XYZ file of C-alpha atoms in Angstrom:
583
model
C 0.063 -0.273 -0.005
C 0.917 3.745 -0.695
C 3.055 5.003 -2.883
C 6.053 3.911 -4.449
C 9.292 3.957 -2.391
C 11.404 6.517 -4.079
C 9.642 9.772 -4.435
C 11.750 12.160 -5.871
C 12.555 15.638 -4.277
C 10.872 18.480 -6.590
C 12.318 22.086 -7.375
C 10.009 24.752 -6.861
C 10.377 25.526 -10.711
C 8.760 21.883 -11.663
C 5.771 23.279 -12.158
C 2.129 24.201 -11.032
C -0.016 21.549 -9.084
C -1.804 18.933 -10.947
C -5.495 20.004 -12.024
C -8.286 18.291 -10.251
C -10.320 17.529 -13.062
C -7.352 15.691 -14.193
C -7.387 11.568 -14.804
C -5.461 9.438 -13.782
C -2.540 11.487 -14.094
C -3.107 14.024 -11.711
C -5.220 11.686 -9.573
C -4.842 8.204 -9.649
C -3.464 6.300 -12.607
C 0.236 5.929 -11.426
C 1.204 4.922 -7.877
C 3.000 7.762 -6.360
C 1.863 10.573 -8.516
C 0.894 12.971 -6.265
C 4.303 13.928 -5.703
C 5.120 14.146 -9.627
C 3.122 17.408 -10.027
C 4.172 19.552 -13.124
C 6.288 17.004 -14.487
C 6.062 14.524 -17.712
C 6.720 10.770 -18.702
C 10.037 11.915 -18.849
C 10.857 13.000 -15.368
C 11.781 16.164 -16.547
C 12.100 18.754 -13.898
C 12.266 15.763 -10.986
C 15.676 15.978 -9.197
C 16.043 12.480 -7.705
C 18.830 13.564 -4.800
C 18.096 16.549 -2.649
C 19.544 18.195 0.356
C 18.272 16.956 3.921
C 17.190 20.578 4.759
C 15.150 20.411 1.328
C 13.847 17.377 1.766
C 12.717 17.471 5.673
C 10.581 20.175 5.551
C 7.189 20.227 6.660
C 5.955 21.636 3.595
C 8.564 18.932 1.487
C 7.214 15.732 3.939
C 3.421 16.842 3.472
C 3.669 17.021 -0.438
C 5.225 13.768 -0.470
C 3.162 12.333 1.610
C -0.221 13.959 0.767
C 0.163 15.426 -2.673
C -0.699 18.744 -3.709
C -4.103 18.782 -3.602
C -4.478 18.579 -0.191
C -8.058 19.244 0.786
C -10.976 20.836 -1.230
C -9.295 24.549 -0.257
C -6.457 23.669 -2.558
C -8.714 23.813 -5.496
C -8.490 27.159 -7.528
C -11.081 29.372 -6.451
C -13.222 29.114 -9.858
C -13.196 25.120 -8.981
C -13.849 24.966 -5.132
C -17.710 25.831 -5.322
C -18.045 22.963 -8.235
C -16.209 20.845 -5.037
C -19.431 20.582 -3.320
C -22.266 21.643 -6.146
C -20.901 18.136 -8.101
C -22.334 15.699 -5.290
C -25.024 17.872 -4.334
C -26.539 17.727 -7.806
C -25.269 14.117 -8.259
C -27.738 13.717 -5.064
C -30.237 15.781 -6.476
C -30.898 12.862 -9.230
C -30.714 10.308 -6.626
C -33.293 11.715 -4.703
C -35.551 12.238 -7.662
C -35.657 8.704 -8.575
C -35.729 7.564 -5.015
C -38.478 9.608 -3.737
C -41.169 9.609 -6.936
C -43.589 7.560 -5.881
C -41.826 6.109 -3.028
C -45.697 5.294 -1.672
C -45.773 2.687 -4.576
C -46.542 0.083 -3.818
C -49.071 0.185 -0.640
C -47.881 -3.152 0.543
C -45.576 -4.816 3.297
C -43.153 -5.809 0.116
C -40.647 -8.447 1.119
C -38.820 -8.096 4.604
C -40.423 -4.887 5.285
C -43.233 -6.997 6.924
C -40.690 -7.575 9.484
C -38.314 -4.415 9.591
C -41.336 -1.910 9.159
C -43.305 -3.339 11.975
C -40.577 -3.632 14.576
C -39.653 0.165 13.065
C -43.487 0.997 14.650
C -42.553 -0.813 17.762
C -39.663 0.988 18.343
C -41.716 4.454 18.339
C -44.112 3.007 20.859
C -42.278 0.929 22.917
C -38.574 0.975 22.306
C -38.499 -2.395 21.829
C -39.871 -5.209 19.304
C -43.517 -6.200 20.369
C -45.453 -9.614 19.108
C -48.317 -8.766 15.882
C -51.605 -10.896 15.481
C -52.188 -12.680 12.939
C -53.062 -10.375 9.584
C -51.364 -7.734 10.987
C -49.808 -6.980 7.770
C -53.546 -6.069 6.694
C -54.385 -4.270 9.734
C -51.120 -2.022 9.129
C -51.445 -0.960 5.437
C -54.833 -0.036 6.168
C -53.647 2.824 8.288
C -53.955 0.948 11.813
C -51.225 -0.306 13.000
C -51.950 0.119 16.620
C -53.241 -3.698 16.644
C -49.815 -4.943 17.890
C -49.446 -6.827 21.073
C -47.786 -6.524 24.265
C -46.060 -9.663 24.124
C -42.207 -9.175 23.155
C -41.014 -10.521 19.989
C -37.563 -12.239 19.187
C -35.764 -11.051 16.111
C -32.190 -11.242 15.401
C -30.765 -7.967 14.302
C -29.336 -4.813 16.186
C -31.946 -1.869 16.799
C -30.307 1.056 14.463
C -31.582 0.052 11.117
C -35.300 -0.398 12.251
C -34.590 2.923 14.672
C -33.737 5.043 11.330
C -36.819 3.833 9.819
C -38.591 4.204 12.836
C -37.286 8.082 12.461
C -39.426 8.366 8.788
C -42.470 7.122 10.790
C -42.097 9.433 13.219
C -41.865 12.776 10.900
C -44.326 11.331 8.202
C -46.641 9.177 10.213
C -46.592 5.257 10.006
C -49.883 5.058 8.594
C -48.698 5.936 4.931
C -45.725 3.658 2.835
C -43.621 6.870 2.719
C -43.225 7.308 6.123
C -41.952 3.454 6.157
C -39.759 4.694 3.626
C -38.565 7.644 3.954
C -35.676 6.808 5.900
C -34.375 4.468 3.513
C -34.858 6.980 0.711
C -32.979 9.603 1.956
C -30.591 7.551 3.700
C -29.979 6.129 -0.171
C -29.780 10.095 -1.777
C -27.286 10.767 1.277
C -24.813 7.716 0.376
C -25.097 8.996 -3.218
C -23.822 12.504 -1.987
C -21.418 10.680 -0.068
C -19.618 8.613 -2.538
C -19.386 11.540 -5.034
C -17.361 13.210 -1.947
C -15.125 10.259 -1.383
C -14.290 9.903 -5.324
C -13.190 13.287 -5.476
C -11.386 12.599 -2.207
C -9.982 9.473 -3.401
C -9.037 10.482 -6.957
C -8.430 14.225 -6.401
C -11.009 14.336 -9.241
C -14.044 16.361 -9.977
C -14.572 14.563 -13.143
C -14.661 11.090 -11.709
C -16.427 12.609 -8.314
C -19.442 13.295 -10.962
C -19.241 9.804 -12.642
C -18.956 7.749 -8.877
C -22.212 9.835 -7.843
C -24.197 9.559 -11.036
C -23.608 5.786 -11.332
C -24.515 4.954 -8.029
C -27.646 7.317 -8.587
C -28.918 5.730 -11.108
C -28.087 1.900 -10.622
C -31.125 -0.168 -10.206
C -29.891 -2.111 -6.777
C -28.970 0.584 -4.612
C -32.607 2.194 -5.945
C -34.651 -0.633 -5.046
C -32.836 -0.903 -1.800
C -33.355 2.682 -0.889
C -37.073 2.608 -1.444
C -37.475 -0.431 0.509
C -37.230 -0.444 4.766
C -34.554 -3.390 4.893
C -31.582 -3.116 6.849
C -29.059 -3.350 4.515
C -29.088 -0.053 3.018
C -28.809 1.792 6.137
C -25.896 -0.785 6.747
C -24.353 0.356 3.241
C -24.820 4.291 4.572
C -22.696 3.659 7.591
C -19.804 1.834 5.741
C -19.247 4.146 3.834
C -19.318 6.633 5.989
C -16.487 5.206 7.870
C -14.650 4.458 4.713
C -14.904 8.091 4.179
C -13.755 9.463 7.487
C -10.542 7.169 7.084
C -9.755 8.712 3.888
C -10.038 12.153 6.287
C -7.760 10.423 8.868
C -5.018 8.746 6.527
C -4.715 12.595 5.052
C -5.119 14.101 9.223
C -2.032 11.369 10.166
C 0.229 12.488 7.378
C -0.312 15.985 7.567
C 0.765 15.628 11.766
C 3.527 13.110 10.995
C 4.827 15.959 8.035
C 4.338 18.426 10.836
C 6.319 16.776 13.774
C 9.538 15.604 11.936
C 9.452 18.958 10.052
C 9.376 20.593 13.250
C 11.867 18.138 14.129
C 14.662 18.708 11.342
C 14.034 22.394 11.833
C 15.807 21.952 15.455
C 18.531 20.294 13.718
C 21.347 21.696 13.267
C 21.760 18.910 10.142
C 18.401 19.999 8.939
C 17.094 16.600 9.454
C 15.610 14.694 12.419
C 18.194 12.891 14.542
C 18.703 9.075 13.759
C 17.221 8.447 17.538
C 14.059 10.749 16.656
C 13.510 8.797 12.848
C 14.038 5.021 14.485
C 10.330 4.697 15.094
C 9.212 8.188 14.501
C 6.714 10.288 16.708
C 3.478 10.590 18.409
C 0.436 11.444 16.491
C -2.081 12.148 19.109
C -5.856 11.688 19.183
C -7.383 10.960 15.665
C -10.471 12.383 15.667
C -11.219 10.875 12.421
C -10.425 7.576 13.624
C -12.756 8.115 16.440
C -15.761 9.360 13.624
C -15.013 5.783 11.922
C -15.315 4.070 14.711
C -18.889 5.646 15.470
C -19.706 4.828 12.260
C -18.517 1.517 12.343
C -20.272 0.875 15.505
C -23.343 2.236 14.005
C -22.805 -0.231 11.299
C -22.626 -3.096 13.410
C -25.967 -1.977 15.185
C -27.210 -2.345 11.516
C -26.339 -5.737 10.831
C -23.737 -8.304 12.460
C -21.628 -8.156 8.925
C -20.661 -4.957 10.046
C -18.050 -6.871 11.963
C -16.001 -7.503 8.593
C -15.729 -4.299 7.879
C -14.664 -2.794 11.269
C -11.590 -5.676 10.993
C -10.822 -5.044 7.427
C -11.301 -0.872 7.516
C -9.207 -1.216 10.949
C -6.298 -2.954 9.276
C -6.365 -0.963 6.254
C -5.971 2.334 8.363
C -3.143 0.403 10.085
C -1.645 -0.585 6.589
C -1.901 3.444 5.266
C 0.049 4.549 8.757
C 3.050 1.968 8.210
C 3.546 2.968 4.161
C 3.498 7.298 5.805
C 5.842 6.312 8.108
C 8.257 4.522 5.553
C 8.035 7.200 2.747
C 8.745 10.066 5.440
C 11.819 7.974 6.216
C 11.378 6.392 9.494
C 13.893 3.634 9.547
C 11.834 0.933 11.809
C 8.924 2.135 10.263
C 6.949 -1.508 11.055
C 7.795 -1.634 14.359
C 7.103 2.038 14.757
C 3.643 1.798 13.123
C 2.512 -0.525 14.774
C 3.468 0.688 18.630
C 2.619 4.392 17.694
C -0.331 3.971 15.018
C -1.299 0.287 15.306
C -2.299 0.082 19.132
C -3.853 3.744 18.961
C -6.085 2.717 15.863
C -7.120 -0.172 17.879
C -8.208 1.400 20.551
C -9.683 4.338 19.163
C -12.040 1.916 16.693
C -12.646 -1.390 18.466
C -13.785 0.208 22.059
C -15.654 3.115 20.902
C -17.582 0.757 17.922
C -18.380 -1.755 21.282
C -19.242 1.271 23.383
C -21.509 2.630 20.498
C -22.969 -0.529 20.024
C -23.895 -1.054 23.465
C -25.399 2.269 23.221
C -27.747 1.260 20.211
C -29.744 -0.963 22.986
C -30.438 1.477 25.361
C -34.385 0.961 24.867
C -33.822 -2.632 25.497
C -32.077 -2.076 28.374
C -34.678 0.507 29.646
C -37.713 -1.679 29.361
C -38.819 -4.078 31.498
C -40.283 -6.812 29.616
C -37.970 -6.884 26.019
C -37.063 -10.641 25.299
C -34.872 -12.238 27.413
C -34.660 -8.834 29.265
C -34.602 -10.723 32.575
C -32.899 -13.939 31.582
C -29.941 -13.645 33.795
C -32.547 -13.903 36.981
C -34.033 -16.688 36.151
C -30.848 -18.440 35.110
C -27.946 -17.658 37.916
C -24.217 -18.474 36.846
C -21.037 -19.159 38.872
C -18.931 -18.550 36.713
C -20.448 -15.390 34.890
C -22.815 -14.480 38.115
C -19.899 -11.266 38.731
C -21.697 -9.280 36.023
C -24.977 -7.356 35.696
C -28.081 -9.352 35.177
C -29.221 -7.242 32.199
C -25.003 -7.672 30.575
C -25.609 -11.039 31.221
C -29.773 -11.515 29.311
C -27.975 -9.513 26.562
C -25.177 -11.420 26.160
C -27.348 -14.813 26.407
C -29.581 -12.796 23.590
C -26.759 -12.262 21.702
C -25.749 -15.933 21.568
C -28.985 -17.302 20.621
C -28.991 -14.962 18.204
C -25.891 -16.346 16.591
C -26.997 -19.566 16.599
C -30.035 -18.891 14.661
C -27.718 -17.102 12.122
C -25.557 -20.440 11.846
C -28.489 -22.280 10.926
C -30.162 -20.727 8.949
C -29.743 -22.826 5.345
C -33.883 -22.872 4.786
C -34.688 -22.667 1.189
C -35.924 -19.463 -0.700
C -36.938 -19.523 -4.086
C -34.750 -16.407 -4.462
C -31.505 -17.811 -2.067
C -28.474 -16.702 -4.369
C -25.025 -18.117 -3.796
C -22.321 -15.108 -3.283
C -20.824 -16.565 -6.205
C -23.804 -15.622 -8.293
C -23.525 -12.096 -6.671
C -21.331 -10.261 -9.129
C -22.641 -11.397 -12.434
C -26.805 -11.042 -10.931
C -26.914 -14.211 -11.298
C -29.989 -14.103 -8.945
C -31.604 -10.940 -8.599
C -34.295 -10.952 -5.370
C -38.017 -10.466 -6.274
C -39.587 -8.190 -3.703
C -42.975 -7.590 -5.410
C -45.021 -9.098 -7.975
C -48.772 -8.530 -9.055
C -50.514 -8.709 -12.085
C -53.238 -6.162 -12.525
C -56.499 -6.628 -14.466
C -57.002 -5.393 -17.180
C -59.083 -1.810 -16.455
C -56.937 -0.908 -13.220
C -54.932 2.342 -13.450
C -52.016 2.199 -16.050
C -53.233 -1.445 -17.476
C -54.928 -1.433 -20.779
C -54.161 -5.174 -22.148
C -55.143 -8.131 -20.777
C -52.035 -8.829 -19.505
C -50.109 -6.424 -17.396
C -47.377 -6.610 -14.666
C -46.073 -4.609 -11.871
C -43.055 -5.979 -10.313
C -39.862 -4.537 -8.065
C -36.859 -6.753 -8.753
C -33.344 -6.016 -7.057
C -31.423 -6.477 -10.460
C -28.686 -3.979 -10.979
C -27.708 -1.960 -14.012
C -25.798 -4.963 -16.022
C -23.744 -2.318 -17.727
C -22.471 -0.971 -13.787
C -22.592 -3.881 -12.398
C -20.425 -6.426 -14.925
C -17.920 -3.789 -15.803
C -17.284 -3.651 -12.089
C -16.788 -7.318 -11.800
C -14.107 -7.003 -15.019
C -12.545 -4.013 -13.465
C -11.706 -5.296 -10.061
C -9.299 -7.726 -12.035
C -7.591 -4.380 -13.143
C -7.686 -3.192 -9.763
C -6.146 -6.139 -7.927
C -3.374 -5.528 -11.063
C -2.361 -2.068 -10.160
C -2.676 -2.429 -6.540
C -0.085 -5.782 -6.684
C 1.491 -4.312 -9.517
C 1.551 -0.811 -9.628
C 1.464 -0.105 -5.810
C -1.334 1.756 -6.471
C -2.784 2.706 -2.398
C -6.341 4.019 -4.158
C -6.669 0.205 -5.898
C -5.882 -1.384 -2.141
C -8.241 0.540 -0.472
C -11.333 0.296 -2.809
C -10.587 -3.680 -3.200
C -10.589 -3.795 0.978
C -13.934 -2.519 0.500
C -15.082 -5.085 -1.862
C -13.152 -8.019 0.004
C -14.606 -7.159 3.325
C -18.381 -6.709 2.035
C -18.195 -9.888 -0.287
C -15.240 -12.583 0.417
C -16.683 -13.291 4.693
C -19.889 -14.833 2.739
C -17.747 -17.654 1.135
C -17.657 -19.014 4.755
C -21.030 -19.645 5.348
C -21.716 -21.848 1.699
C -24.360 -23.617 3.756
C -26.330 -20.106 4.803
C -29.338 -19.133 3.203
C -27.919 -15.958 1.796
C -29.493 -13.209 -0.873
C -28.389 -10.629 -3.611
C -29.736 -7.802 -2.241
C -26.807 -8.503 0.465
C -24.535 -6.854 -1.950
C -25.545 -3.673 -1.296
C -23.448 -3.188 1.405
C -20.233 -2.790 -0.964
C -21.877 -1.884 -4.240
C -20.336 1.546 -3.813
C -16.900 -0.028 -3.869
C -17.545 -1.632 -7.041
C -19.029 1.765 -8.266
C -15.521 3.477 -6.700
C -13.483 0.451 -9.089
C -15.444 0.981 -11.902
C -14.755 4.738 -11.715
C -11.072 3.547 -10.991
C -10.708 1.743 -14.594
C -12.559 5.140 -15.962
C -10.450 7.054 -14.776
C -8.105 5.079 -16.620
C -9.336 5.564 -19.575
C -9.363 9.617 -19.223
C -5.890 9.374 -19.189
C -2.775 11.372 -17.940
C -2.033 15.359 -17.817
C 0.704 14.040 -19.912
C -1.131 12.534 -22.673
C -1.577 14.350 -26.282
C -5.127 15.880 -26.239
C -6.345 13.617 -28.887
C -5.422 11.410 -26.483
C -7.201 13.406 -23.390
C -9.835 13.993 -25.712
C -11.134 10.344 -27.016
C -10.835 9.408 -23.426
C -13.144 11.694 -22.174
C -15.377 11.073 -24.750
C -15.697 7.272 -24.288
C -16.315 8.081 -20.621
C -18.908 10.229 -21.786
C -20.432 7.504 -23.961
C -20.477 4.933 -20.773
C -21.941 6.972 -18.708
C -24.614 8.328 -20.785
C -25.382 4.464 -21.803
C -25.855 3.420 -18.212
C -28.277 6.382 -17.625
C -30.316 5.217 -20.994
C -30.067 1.561 -19.745
C -30.845 2.540 -16.303
C -33.890 4.316 -17.667
C -34.922 1.131 -19.609
C -34.961 -1.124 -16.280
C -36.537 1.669 -14.120
C -40.064 0.489 -14.653
C -39.111 -3.380 -12.978
C -37.678 -1.261 -10.222
C -40.069 1.230 -9.011
C -43.606 -1.056 -9.773
C -44.407 0.451 -12.619
C -48.091 -1.067 -14.177
C -46.312 -2.011 -17.441
C -47.873 -4.769 -20.211
C -46.607 -8.277 -19.341
C -44.493 -8.146 -22.733
C -42.199 -5.651 -21.878
C -41.802 -6.997 -18.369
C -40.556 -10.624 -20.106
C -38.247 -8.069 -22.276
C -36.180 -6.774 -19.416
C -35.450 -10.205 -17.539
C -32.645 -10.917 -19.581
C -31.705 -13.856 -17.763
C -34.022 -17.015 -17.139
C -32.808 -16.468 -13.518
C -34.003 -13.316 -12.833
C -37.891 -14.703 -13.196
């Protein structure tokens, strides 16, 4: 991970900073390119050997560690507004697609039958309560107050259900807009967040816009944003944690450059002493890393699969710090990074995430009759009796939920092995009806209204191919951005292969879908070319990228009816079923 080992020292005359709208040349096409601004392919302007007094100033170290574009304030004044306007515009596009006709259909679709009603229970009592038979009919009719006083046993943590409940609190629990508002808002905000992350990651406004548009129009993300399942909330907190760690990466390197620069300035030799460079300095409290811990705690508090991202992102952050110390010239950068970055990273992320996760169960702790709330009082333990009864009861709750997840292997018509996710081999059908002729929108004898959680084929299949390209650029060209994107995909995807017997669904993949989009955008950045490429090459690359994005938007328009339950002729529905396994 990280930049190349030998980063040249650039003279003041080497040229201006990279254009923020450039493609991979100034953004991510070459490992270590951020330290080579204003130079061409033949390394003109480079000075490979520099005086210690020049190479160890805070400014030189910061340029070597981060690059010339260190925040949005470093963009030219004419582009600073676009840094925020582009994500806002892509989010506006995503919001229109997600909020228009959000109350259609009026049914509780697929697993909304669990999570929407659980969310209403949270509003009423702070924990999940049971429902009578045919409760869905009463709920859909606008009479949700039929829930029972007995507690209900559920196997997912509370955060996602609280986020659904927030929409009900704002717009009422008696209408589908209120049920789904939280999911639609979360999906819209994730488009905004991904565009910002792409701009930060690739140092390119163009690629930020592409990332935002592709996520905004993708059908899988759209369907998950228009239905109140938990996975869209899991995805959001994971993406927010990744963004916080990107900010922390720059913040940590900025601190490292400043502290080594001060040590160098205080030394007659113009560089830190050998002792100071043995392990490098301590970097203090990393506030963005703490923010990432909070977000990861909320992710785990939505679904336990967030634990894989907690582990993967924690290791990724430490690897970034190890690379920073190596590039800065720290001698024992491995042991120093583990001691001064790894241990603080663990303390900043894991205990914080655990505390946040525990806090998400406040409603259960405050209740008097939630499920298993008083289990410990009737099951004394000589070994664990020193723990408070409430904590021991919650631990038992988690043990039972873990057993449930481990034994979840019942057949389902829309179960999909993780092997098929990247090619969308078996997307989940959330809703399907055949309206009769004469109903609104149906003028033929055979009509269909459906919600299928299939993604845009051009986006998904292209992203699957791009993963192999990123693997080469990470392993072969040592580009840390490729490694970061692959880490996000790996944390959300690979763990499911450890449970081949478990019943799994394609919509689980939404947790790492933003990273698939980033992988695709990375490769589109390669198509854009480098700043030093001839004008015809850059222009051709730009036209190809524009053509790809336009094709993706048009294909999304084609599939839009089967993502949003529009009433269409049956033959048009069949026309959109490109694979037999989609039916």
